[in-house]
XYZ file of C-alpha atoms in Angstrom:
737
model
C -4.789 44.277 0.004
C -8.181 45.417 1.078
C -10.494 46.201 -1.672
C -11.885 49.480 -2.828
C -15.242 51.027 -3.334
C -15.146 53.780 -5.844
C -17.323 56.029 -7.874
C -17.370 56.649 -11.672
C -16.319 59.309 -13.912
C -13.231 57.871 -12.331
C -14.289 59.824 -9.260
C -12.245 57.844 -7.107
C -14.398 57.266 -3.867
C -12.834 56.054 -0.546
C -15.109 54.763 2.059
C -13.867 56.608 5.200
C -14.880 54.728 8.149
C -12.336 56.631 10.478
C -10.550 59.701 10.883
C -7.002 58.724 10.510
C -5.357 59.988 7.417
C -3.570 57.219 5.355
C 0.034 57.147 6.304
C 1.354 57.031 2.538
C 0.250 57.430 -1.013
C 1.607 54.081 -2.197
C 3.223 50.886 -1.099
C 1.753 50.577 2.344
C -1.843 49.702 3.229
C -4.166 52.172 5.256
C -4.480 51.339 8.790
C -7.457 49.212 10.285
C -10.510 51.359 10.644
C -12.666 51.587 13.727
C -16.332 50.720 13.223
C -18.622 53.880 12.780
C -21.477 54.017 15.308
C -24.635 52.926 13.387
C -23.080 50.948 10.696
C -21.863 47.473 11.008
C -18.346 47.048 9.958
C -17.701 46.630 6.354
C -16.239 43.552 4.603
C -12.645 42.878 5.574
C -11.416 43.681 2.046
C -13.126 46.963 1.547
C -10.123 49.684 1.157
C -10.939 52.855 3.004
C -9.612 55.943 1.045
C -9.046 57.065 -2.615
C -6.166 59.159 -3.352
C -6.416 59.537 -7.310
C -9.177 60.757 -9.178
C -9.718 61.294 -12.926
C -12.395 62.485 -15.213
C -12.717 63.050 -19.072
C -11.140 66.536 -18.428
C -8.629 66.389 -15.384
C -6.824 64.513 -12.658
C -6.498 64.652 -8.870
C -4.212 63.287 -6.450
C -3.977 63.163 -2.705
C -0.324 63.214 -1.304
C 0.866 61.541 1.907
C 0.800 64.934 3.667
C -2.968 65.518 2.981
C -2.419 68.208 0.093
C -4.184 67.761 -3.008
C -2.523 68.232 -6.554
C -4.498 68.628 -9.851
C -3.606 68.869 -13.629
C -5.548 68.637 -17.018
C -8.046 70.852 -18.536
C -9.257 73.964 -16.473
C -11.788 75.631 -18.548
C -14.372 75.386 -15.558
C -11.840 75.942 -12.780
C -11.805 72.207 -12.110
C -7.976 72.112 -11.415
C -8.754 74.508 -8.380
C -5.817 76.838 -8.654
C -7.687 79.959 -9.065
C -7.165 80.001 -12.999
C -8.538 78.702 -16.240
C -5.329 77.731 -17.541
C -4.668 74.012 -18.611
C -2.271 72.478 -16.341
C 0.216 70.029 -18.174
C 2.028 69.132 -14.785
C 0.509 68.814 -11.367
C -0.101 72.021 -9.251
C -1.075 72.280 -5.766
C -4.698 73.004 -5.060
C -4.373 75.986 -2.545
C -6.420 75.939 0.753
C -6.703 72.231 1.233
C -4.876 70.271 4.079
C -5.708 67.023 5.821
C -7.380 65.634 2.862
C -8.196 62.017 2.859
C -10.227 61.554 -0.404
C -10.824 63.170 -3.824
C -13.280 62.668 -6.572
C -13.357 64.123 -10.099
C -16.612 64.807 -11.922
C -17.173 65.736 -15.466
C -15.925 69.355 -14.864
C -15.951 69.679 -11.116
C -14.004 68.190 -8.183
C -14.700 67.134 -4.614
C -12.301 66.582 -1.694
C -13.048 65.082 1.737
C -11.080 66.457 4.627
C -10.179 64.467 7.824
C -12.697 66.392 9.803
C -15.596 65.192 7.668
C -16.295 68.248 5.627
C -16.412 68.346 1.950
C -14.798 70.786 -0.501
C -15.858 71.493 -4.097
C -14.725 73.569 -7.036
C -15.136 73.893 -10.676
C -18.343 73.951 -12.952
C -21.520 74.460 -11.155
C -23.990 74.428 -14.241
C -26.285 72.033 -12.275
C -25.661 73.091 -8.816
C -23.060 70.153 -8.411
C -20.834 72.288 -6.084
C -23.654 72.051 -3.379
C -23.405 75.816 -2.353
C -26.914 76.784 -3.391
C -25.905 78.472 -6.526
C -24.989 77.825 -9.999
C -21.832 79.844 -10.224
C -18.696 78.358 -10.910
C -15.725 78.386 -8.415
C -12.019 78.322 -9.130
C -10.857 77.630 -5.674
C -12.106 75.099 -3.120
C -14.922 76.094 -0.749
C -16.804 73.853 1.766
C -20.384 72.539 1.141
C -22.442 74.502 3.587
C -24.286 72.259 6.185
C -22.514 68.808 5.363
C -20.550 67.401 8.137
C -19.866 63.883 9.288
C -19.065 62.850 5.939
C -17.008 59.492 5.364
C -17.187 59.008 1.529
C -17.456 61.081 -1.549
C -18.294 60.585 -5.331
C -18.740 62.635 -8.253
C -20.741 62.055 -11.415
C -21.130 63.833 -14.602
C -23.076 66.749 -13.197
C -24.015 65.453 -9.700
C -22.188 64.964 -6.410
C -22.733 62.264 -3.616
C -21.610 61.952 0.004
C -22.097 59.222 2.493
C -22.304 60.172 6.188
C -21.239 58.324 9.275
C -24.873 57.087 9.961
C -24.956 55.302 6.630
C -27.082 57.750 4.798
C -26.363 59.101 1.328
C -26.853 62.780 0.459
C -26.820 64.175 -3.090
C -26.886 67.458 -4.868
C -26.792 68.695 -8.574
C -28.348 67.086 -11.622
C -31.301 64.834 -10.970
C -32.496 64.546 -14.697
C -32.827 60.797 -14.373
C -33.772 60.698 -10.843
C -30.326 59.647 -9.853
C -30.757 61.566 -6.622
C -34.011 60.114 -5.820
C -37.383 61.950 -5.677
C -38.371 63.439 -8.961
C -40.047 66.537 -7.233
C -36.821 68.432 -7.291
C -34.999 67.897 -10.639
C -31.834 69.923 -9.645
C -31.169 70.394 -5.844
C -28.589 73.220 -5.261
C -27.863 71.979 -1.725
C -27.328 68.561 -0.190
C -30.455 66.373 0.109
C -30.805 62.798 1.571
C -31.402 60.212 -0.969
C -34.596 58.460 0.215
C -34.293 54.626 0.871
C -30.568 54.200 1.124
C -29.256 53.223 4.734
C -26.364 51.320 5.981
C -24.344 52.523 2.959
C -20.527 52.183 3.037
C -19.661 53.232 -0.485
C -21.278 54.957 -3.608
C -20.423 55.350 -7.283
C -21.734 58.099 -9.670
C -22.242 57.419 -13.492
C -23.488 60.051 -15.752
C -27.148 59.669 -14.693
C -26.897 56.880 -12.070
C -26.229 56.264 -8.438
C -24.889 52.921 -7.358
C -24.583 52.178 -3.534
C -22.949 49.534 -1.477
C -24.451 48.432 1.656
C -22.550 47.131 4.820
C -24.050 43.677 4.147
C -22.371 43.368 0.627
C -25.576 44.138 -1.423
C -25.509 46.692 -4.217
C -28.592 49.145 -4.725
C -29.120 51.244 -7.901
C -31.284 54.180 -9.296
C -31.402 56.560 -12.127
C -31.107 55.732 -15.847
C -31.963 52.404 -17.211
C -31.799 52.650 -20.974
C -29.278 49.884 -21.305
C -30.336 47.969 -18.306
C -27.773 49.561 -15.885
C -29.955 49.076 -13.006
C -29.293 45.352 -13.218
C -32.651 44.140 -12.574
C -33.349 42.519 -15.865
C -35.235 45.306 -17.286
C -34.681 48.142 -19.890
C -37.264 50.646 -18.678
C -37.408 54.378 -17.728
C -35.479 55.943 -15.058
C -36.074 54.841 -11.413
C -36.237 57.071 -8.541
C -36.536 54.681 -5.845
C -33.384 52.673 -5.029
C -33.749 48.860 -5.731
C -31.291 45.964 -4.755
C -29.417 44.556 -7.866
C -30.482 40.914 -7.803
C -28.062 38.038 -7.816
C -25.135 40.073 -6.084
C -23.632 39.537 -2.533
C -20.470 39.962 -0.835
C -19.627 42.834 -2.935
C -16.526 44.719 -1.720
C -15.761 47.220 -4.680
C -17.913 48.948 -7.286
C -17.812 51.479 -10.202
C -20.004 53.030 -12.778
C -19.143 53.906 -16.350
C -21.319 55.956 -18.765
C -24.050 53.188 -19.054
C -22.622 50.078 -17.358
C -21.641 49.060 -13.943
C -18.905 46.803 -12.523
C -18.654 45.239 -9.171
C -15.829 43.116 -7.320
C -16.887 40.237 -4.984
C -15.291 39.236 -1.981
C -13.934 36.065 -3.762
C -11.903 38.363 -6.240
C -14.239 37.820 -9.114
C -15.432 40.841 -11.320
C -19.162 41.117 -12.350
C -20.616 43.620 -14.918
C -23.787 44.570 -16.537
C -25.566 47.303 -18.664
C -24.341 48.842 -21.978
C -21.615 46.834 -23.925
C -21.446 48.383 -27.320
C -17.787 48.808 -26.742
C -16.985 45.634 -25.105
C -17.177 47.199 -21.476
C -18.634 44.112 -19.959
C -15.534 42.197 -20.710
C -17.436 38.825 -21.712
C -15.922 38.555 -25.273
C -19.041 39.917 -26.815
C -20.615 43.323 -27.667
C -24.050 42.390 -26.433
C -25.652 44.561 -23.640
C -26.842 42.557 -20.718
C -29.388 43.819 -18.052
C -28.491 41.344 -15.189
C -24.910 40.985 -13.747
C -22.600 38.435 -15.430
C -19.244 37.288 -14.279
C -16.100 38.445 -16.383
C -14.188 35.336 -17.386
C -10.459 35.105 -16.943
C -10.285 37.488 -13.968
C -9.543 36.371 -10.425
C -7.860 37.756 -7.362
C -9.064 41.209 -8.209
C -8.732 44.054 -5.401
C -10.040 46.949 -7.273
C -11.926 48.139 -10.391
C -12.182 51.356 -12.381
C -14.384 52.403 -15.124
C -14.287 55.234 -17.561
C -17.022 57.299 -19.053
C -15.824 56.482 -22.572
C -16.174 52.655 -22.159
C -12.941 51.096 -21.068
C -12.353 49.372 -17.685
C -9.443 48.576 -15.367
C -8.959 45.892 -12.839
C -6.080 45.605 -10.489
C -5.102 42.148 -9.312
C -3.591 41.233 -6.034
C -0.165 40.563 -7.583
C -0.004 44.326 -8.613
C -0.916 43.730 -12.230
C -3.241 45.769 -14.269
C -5.771 44.341 -16.618
C -7.708 46.510 -19.247
C -10.575 46.072 -21.742
C -13.370 47.883 -23.791
C -12.847 50.889 -25.789
C -9.169 51.539 -27.146
C -9.727 54.424 -29.649
C -7.147 56.536 -28.001
C -4.683 53.930 -26.683
C -6.509 53.805 -23.317
C -5.928 50.285 -22.715
C -2.298 50.755 -22.222
C -0.927 48.057 -24.834
C 0.501 50.352 -27.473
C -2.287 49.809 -29.820
C -5.699 51.493 -30.705
C -7.736 48.122 -31.025
C -10.581 47.517 -28.735
C -10.798 44.468 -26.664
C -13.866 42.814 -25.559
C -12.057 40.604 -23.000
C -9.473 41.589 -20.262
C -5.673 41.611 -21.066
C -2.768 42.562 -18.890
C -1.227 46.110 -19.323
C 2.117 44.668 -20.585
C 5.578 45.108 -18.564
C 3.805 46.959 -15.681
C 3.674 45.692 -12.046
C 3.823 47.026 -8.430
C 0.325 49.012 -8.856
C -1.497 49.870 -5.714
C -4.204 51.946 -7.211
C -5.922 52.826 -10.268
C -8.261 55.422 -12.007
C -9.926 55.274 -15.495
C -10.584 58.820 -17.086
C -12.561 59.522 -19.960
C -10.080 58.385 -22.405
C -7.061 58.047 -20.236
C -5.867 56.110 -17.250
C -3.939 56.800 -14.103
C -2.265 54.191 -11.704
C -0.444 54.652 -8.490
C 2.624 52.399 -7.777
C 4.117 51.101 -4.783
C 6.677 53.704 -4.682
C 4.281 56.491 -4.649
C 4.785 57.375 -8.168
C 1.683 58.153 -10.645
C 1.791 56.698 -14.136
C -0.599 57.139 -17.002
C -1.496 56.377 -20.643
C -3.821 57.274 -23.347
C -4.583 60.584 -25.085
C -2.999 63.738 -23.390
C -4.057 66.887 -25.197
C -5.568 68.369 -22.119
C -2.424 67.521 -20.100
C -4.526 64.857 -18.351
C -1.446 62.579 -17.836
C 0.638 65.282 -15.897
C 3.573 65.104 -18.585
C 3.350 67.514 -21.351
C 0.560 67.081 -24.043
C 1.624 64.172 -26.319
C -0.437 60.989 -26.623
C 1.110 58.146 -24.681
C -0.316 54.551 -25.637
C 2.033 52.827 -23.132
C 2.471 53.784 -19.380
C 4.442 57.012 -18.757
C 5.267 58.563 -15.325
C 3.352 61.503 -14.420
C 5.691 64.546 -13.688
C 5.751 67.748 -11.695
C 5.281 66.150 -8.304
C 7.621 67.977 -5.724
C 10.517 66.831 -3.896
C 13.590 68.690 -5.377
C 16.162 70.117 -3.047
C 18.865 71.440 -5.416
C 19.418 71.847 -9.098
C 22.615 72.346 -11.266
C 23.148 73.089 -14.934
C 25.712 72.276 -17.410
C 26.061 72.983 -21.174
C 22.790 71.896 -22.624
C 21.638 69.703 -19.824
C 20.352 70.112 -16.089
C 20.494 67.978 -12.941
C 18.165 67.743 -10.033
C 18.527 66.159 -6.514
C 15.246 65.114 -5.010
C 14.566 64.619 -1.127
C 15.091 60.833 -1.472
C 18.703 61.261 -2.712
C 17.833 60.453 -6.329
C 19.348 62.327 -9.244
C 17.630 63.482 -12.394
C 18.816 64.692 -15.564
C 17.535 66.248 -18.757
C 18.457 68.009 -21.944
C 21.639 67.244 -24.012
C 22.259 63.476 -24.205
C 25.128 63.044 -22.012
C 22.953 61.471 -19.536
C 24.328 58.256 -17.982
C 22.209 55.736 -19.975
C 24.604 54.736 -22.928
C 26.640 56.262 -25.692
C 25.291 58.480 -28.490
C 22.296 59.642 -26.709
C 19.471 61.734 -27.900
C 18.442 64.711 -25.734
C 15.762 64.132 -22.980
C 13.230 67.045 -23.011
C 11.675 65.566 -19.708
C 13.717 64.457 -16.712
C 14.894 60.825 -16.385
C 16.647 59.332 -13.342
C 20.316 58.724 -13.100
C 20.815 54.931 -12.750
C 22.954 53.183 -10.079
C 22.750 56.008 -7.907
C 21.119 56.506 -4.456
C 21.845 58.546 -1.330
C 22.846 61.543 -3.185
C 23.510 64.715 -1.035
C 25.017 67.110 -3.457
C 25.385 67.595 -7.103
C 27.560 69.525 -9.529
C 27.550 69.964 -13.364
C 29.543 71.721 -16.033
C 30.454 71.377 -19.483
C 29.277 67.933 -20.538
C 29.566 66.127 -17.258
C 28.133 65.653 -13.824
C 29.143 64.794 -10.238
C 27.218 63.498 -7.462
C 28.366 63.437 -3.823
C 26.882 60.658 -1.762
C 26.121 60.460 1.836
C 29.107 58.194 2.567
C 31.701 60.945 1.340
C 32.386 59.347 -1.837
C 32.221 61.230 -5.257
C 30.838 59.850 -8.617
C 30.999 61.202 -12.119
C 29.955 60.507 -15.708
C 29.973 62.159 -19.072
C 33.121 63.819 -20.718
C 35.214 67.155 -20.308
C 34.665 68.680 -23.791
C 31.687 67.033 -25.288
C 33.834 65.560 -28.146
C 35.082 62.103 -27.245
C 32.578 59.577 -25.915
C 32.394 59.812 -22.304
C 31.589 57.527 -19.235
C 27.896 56.455 -19.778
C 27.278 55.360 -16.334
C 28.281 57.006 -12.895
C 31.801 55.937 -11.885
C 33.435 56.660 -8.352
C 36.331 59.267 -8.363
C 39.320 57.151 -6.847
C 41.061 58.294 -3.737
C 38.270 60.539 -2.317
C 36.476 60.045 1.026
C 35.153 62.106 3.716
C 33.982 64.854 1.028
C 31.440 67.192 2.105
C 31.039 69.408 -1.218
C 31.878 69.417 -4.510
C 32.403 71.773 -7.500
C 33.492 71.270 -11.190
C 34.273 73.190 -14.542
C 34.989 71.699 -18.054
C 38.002 69.580 -17.338
C 38.605 70.035 -13.651
C 36.791 69.562 -10.490
C 37.288 70.276 -6.852
C 36.105 68.736 -3.520
C 35.963 70.108 0.134
C 37.019 67.439 2.750
C 35.532 67.478 6.206
C 38.906 68.577 7.761
C 38.683 71.884 5.452
C 41.287 70.990 3.046
C 40.422 71.231 -0.867
C 41.368 68.455 -3.371
C 41.548 69.094 -7.189
C 41.678 66.559 -10.089
C 41.745 66.899 -13.864
C 39.724 64.731 -16.188
C 38.627 63.809 -19.819
C 36.058 61.282 -18.489
C 37.147 58.987 -21.227
C 35.810 55.372 -20.820
C 39.182 53.632 -21.269
C 42.082 53.423 -19.125
C 45.054 55.661 -19.683
C 43.263 58.181 -21.646
C 44.362 61.240 -19.625
C 46.261 63.803 -21.694
C 49.994 64.307 -20.975
C 50.333 66.643 -17.958
C 46.845 65.981 -16.664
C 46.477 65.072 -12.960
C 43.591 62.582 -12.981
C 44.161 61.459 -9.446
C 42.955 64.037 -6.861
C 45.772 66.214 -5.002
C 45.425 68.618 -2.312
C 45.437 72.322 -3.171
C 48.507 73.869 -1.616
C 48.176 76.446 1.449
C 44.392 75.994 1.627
C 43.031 75.038 5.230
C 39.734 75.770 7.076
C 37.707 76.047 4.099
C 33.988 76.025 4.496
C 32.733 76.481 0.827
C 33.957 76.206 -2.665
C 32.823 77.409 -6.384
C 34.001 76.688 -9.815
C 34.082 79.183 -12.801
C 34.910 78.561 -16.201
C 38.519 78.410 -15.644
C 38.947 79.481 -12.104
C 38.066 78.448 -8.500
C 37.178 80.110 -5.283
C 37.314 78.960 -1.691
C 35.606 80.598 1.339
C 37.646 80.047 4.509
C 36.257 79.937 8.022
C 37.507 83.620 8.782
C 35.249 85.002 6.064
C 38.110 85.625 3.527
C 38.079 84.445 -0.023
C 40.858 82.684 -2.021
C 41.259 82.216 -5.767
C 43.241 80.073 -8.187
C 43.356 79.066 -11.773
C 42.946 81.498 -14.663
C 43.101 85.207 -13.879
C 43.243 86.656 -17.529
C 40.292 88.840 -16.578
C 41.111 89.628 -12.949
C 38.704 86.869 -11.570
C 41.199 86.464 -8.496
C 40.209 89.971 -7.320
C 43.827 90.731 -6.277
C 44.356 93.823 -8.516
C 46.199 91.859 -11.137
C 45.832 89.750 -14.185
C 48.683 87.291 -13.463
C 48.291 83.669 -13.917
C 49.888 81.114 -11.718
C 50.974 77.696 -13.457
C 50.909 75.882 -10.083
C 47.412 76.383 -8.356
C 48.449 78.324 -5.466
C 45.511 80.337 -3.998
C 45.741 84.149 -3.593
C 43.692 86.154 -1.309
C 40.962 88.179 -2.746
C 41.651 91.949 -1.803
C 39.463 93.865 0.623
C 36.875 91.162 1.357
C 36.002 89.982 4.803
C 32.836 88.795 6.521
C 31.981 86.767 3.235
C 29.020 84.080 3.646
C 28.587 82.846 0.211
C 30.393 82.512 -2.957
C 30.041 81.823 -6.849
C 32.034 81.984 -9.819
C 30.864 82.760 -13.433
C 32.589 82.506 -16.734
C 35.187 84.961 -16.066
C 33.912 86.759 -13.113
C 33.480 85.899 -9.199
C 30.736 86.957 -6.831
C 30.509 87.115 -3.168
C 27.736 87.822 -0.431
C 28.702 89.495 2.734
C 27.195 88.840 6.208
C 25.281 92.163 5.945
C 23.502 90.923 2.831
C 25.390 93.017 0.203
C 26.973 91.542 -2.987
C 30.262 92.310 -4.434
C 31.780 90.882 -7.647
C 35.031 91.349 -9.802
C 36.582 90.046 -13.075
C 35.305 90.366 -16.637
C 32.030 91.604 -18.054
C 29.252 93.868 -16.875
C 29.250 93.531 -12.813
C 25.937 95.281 -12.128
C 27.091 98.662 -11.063
C 25.155 100.591 -13.600
C 23.895 99.809 -17.023
C 26.917 101.458 -18.631
C 29.264 100.483 -15.681
C 32.702 98.901 -15.761
C 33.435 96.029 -18.170
C 36.243 94.749 -15.968
C 37.273 95.305 -12.464
C 40.499 93.543 -10.934
C 39.081 94.289 -7.557
C 35.754 93.722 -5.775
C 32.946 96.312 -6.577
C 29.643 96.360 -4.738
C 26.440 95.595 -6.763
C 24.315 98.526 -5.877
C 20.636 98.108 -4.929
C 21.019 94.709 -3.587
C 20.378 93.961 0.200
C 19.305 91.184 2.290
C 20.904 88.611 -0.191
C 21.269 85.166 1.036
C 22.602 83.374 -1.826
C 24.129 83.773 -5.306
C 24.733 81.721 -8.618
C 26.646 82.804 -11.563
C 26.514 81.722 -15.244
C 28.926 82.730 -18.303
C 28.137 86.568 -18.277
C 25.233 86.666 -15.783
C 24.562 86.532 -11.947
C 21.711 85.665 -9.897
C 20.905 86.810 -6.355
C 18.328 85.231 -4.006
C 17.117 87.772 -1.420
C 15.560 86.852 2.072
C 12.127 87.533 0.840
C 12.379 84.683 -1.765
C 12.826 86.960 -4.910
C 15.364 86.537 -7.396
C 17.430 89.442 -9.122
C 19.597 88.992 -12.101
C 22.328 91.291 -13.961
C 24.810 91.023 -16.593
C 24.195 90.146 -20.190
C 21.047 89.168 -21.689
C 21.830 86.497 -24.183
C 19.516 83.403 -24.391
C 16.590 84.350 -22.286
C 18.114 86.520 -19.324
C 15.755 89.425 -18.492
C 15.841 92.731 -20.377
C 18.975 94.251 -21.776
C 20.938 96.277 -19.320
C 23.372 95.311 -16.582
C 22.065 96.785 -13.264
C 20.140 94.196 -11.187
C 16.627 93.526 -12.072
C 13.898 91.396 -10.419
C 13.016 88.181 -12.225
C 9.169 88.487 -12.606
C 6.730 85.773 -11.447
C 9.197 84.124 -8.894
C 8.465 84.332 -5.210
C 9.541 82.183 -2.291
C 12.541 80.621 -4.021
C 14.589 78.634 -1.767
C 17.576 77.674 -4.171
C 19.380 78.905 -7.454
C 21.435 77.327 -10.194
C 23.205 79.055 -13.182
C 26.125 77.347 -14.792
C 29.541 79.216 -15.492
C 29.634 78.416 -19.183
C 25.900 77.926 -19.974
C 22.832 79.889 -20.903
C 19.955 78.923 -18.822
C 18.984 79.103 -15.228
C 17.047 77.012 -12.571
C 15.452 77.879 -9.309
C 13.720 75.547 -6.724
C 10.683 76.728 -4.926
C 9.515 75.920 -1.357
C 7.262 73.012 -2.717
C 10.254 71.404 -4.333
C 9.269 72.185 -7.889
C 11.791 73.746 -10.433
C 11.412 76.590 -12.601
C 14.062 77.716 -15.414
C 14.341 80.125 -18.192
C 16.948 80.694 -20.959
C 18.266 78.595 -23.701
C 16.367 75.304 -24.240
C 17.740 73.963 -27.531
C 18.319 70.534 -25.762
C 15.441 70.526 -23.617
C 17.575 71.570 -20.587
C 14.678 73.453 -19.106
C 12.863 70.068 -18.616
C 9.243 71.309 -19.486
C 8.809 68.691 -22.392
C 9.630 70.958 -25.011
C 12.748 72.467 -26.892
C 11.775 76.022 -27.326
C 13.655 78.811 -25.650
C 11.874 80.475 -22.668
C 12.246 84.207 -21.524
C 10.144 83.641 -18.370
C 10.326 81.048 -15.720
C 8.784 77.771 -17.036
C 8.085 74.421 -14.742
C 10.221 71.508 -15.309
C 8.264 68.246 -15.427
C 10.057 66.450 -12.626
C 8.636 63.283 -11.237
């Protein structure tokens, strides 16, 4: 792996010596870079771009598609989403595309785009945004007059940029001459730092600038109270860059609060400056004004230094090593004891990038996932707000394509075919499980194309046409703790399930049904139950299926709807309440041209090709606030047009319109909207692309175009996945990885 050059305040700097965007956020290496005119090529181990950025207040990430995501404290607008709201899970920073690097300062942020422009947002108290003012900005804006930039870094209150010609430009605080000439203590616009040429990387401390030249030498300027300039002196600040003696072949660098760290071509690590918290890693707490090698570290490919005295090193084998301050568990070893010498972060491998924030850490793994540890009260780790002394996966990064809900739990299917679950402890990881208030991955499953949930169990349809299930039918007897294949099913294209029965649609248009208790032993099916899938009589040319609390629906190719199962409340829609012991479907009266169906607790819903919605069965049907309680034939839901999808739960229905808005009607228990039974729009939701509301449950989920999930309603078991167990009356974001 080629090594990295980076900036402090965990302002992850990537030296961009070309214009091509990295192909991925993890696992793969960046492409080889073309030499930039005017600058000799860098050392072969120098990595080219930084996709993570952390500070003492917030965190940043660049995704493979060039978008930027941010989370954490937002009191100065440093998250960049146009608000001052703390974000405990990642949100996309609007207006940024084709980004190749990010840097996080104390309370401000930088992004470098592929076209060589720099964009800034957040605090501007010292002019660190470079726009000529001291006004804070809550969304990204370009730095005027700055082009041809190949690398960026952010300090506490100043910012740096390296241009293609190897010059360094800075703006913001110059209190210790970290930007060069003392004649301008606070330049509000970019100004060339005198005496720096041929630079390929820079790092920014609180009041220092560190530069790496193409020849592997390191140059420093700014504060020197603890010998952080590395020249053997402890004097006043220096405005003229000077070479750090005794260092050559450097390929990566970083700056902590008042100490510096570099990596050499041979994989050794060297430090100097303040050592009051053991940040020099030499086993002592004696500060040093000249570089010294950190013992016990070899094959290091990247380093990161925080503003609060802890450091990280990434070795070529993908392991992470930490040392220094540990007052908040930032060393990732599960303790709060400081260490003056490096030790491996236990049980953690496959790392490709790392960032040390003020008191927390983030790392990027080969699979593109982001993990963090340390204090988390500002939402810095991207997963709730609880302290995490050992690594935990950051949540909220998008990728969900569909969601399903059961009694007290939820399922999500992501773009990679993985299944995630949270809420009531029926998730497939063992017996007698506690609730999971944040999503966990369902093990032993990959290649999923559809999911279904009801009662206390889940189903997954794989791409090979097989169906797998786990849990139990009634939530009473112990269930299957890991996914098990449903025997006798192949060529399946859709699935649906209720408490004790499931149906599957075959590619030939036939429907298959089976009953289950999902008990772990063999022969535990109650008398009369048919645990082996059987074909539902007289159903052909079916294109969609739906399962209610005790009845099923099928949509045929000709646009007609057929029902079977319980009809106690008229959910067949045939004008009767008769029940059939043998599951023989009957046609719903008066409905043609249907394009979508859904089944609730004791009612049914259909969407016609003209975008109107019709429902029948028990409970309020959305006709008016004092409308009919039961209808044995379909009635139109007034006020709903251009509907493209529906989903029903026990006594409530949801409709998705073509404009991406969501409308709901029915009873208002456990967090549905406003009392009243006529359709009402769900506030704060736009551009929704998928719905989920279980037939016998009291919470709802929706998927947004960015792949994130929002939910509302009952949350006793954490089934909304937001890291809490409190009920929500408005949509809240699920913390999905």
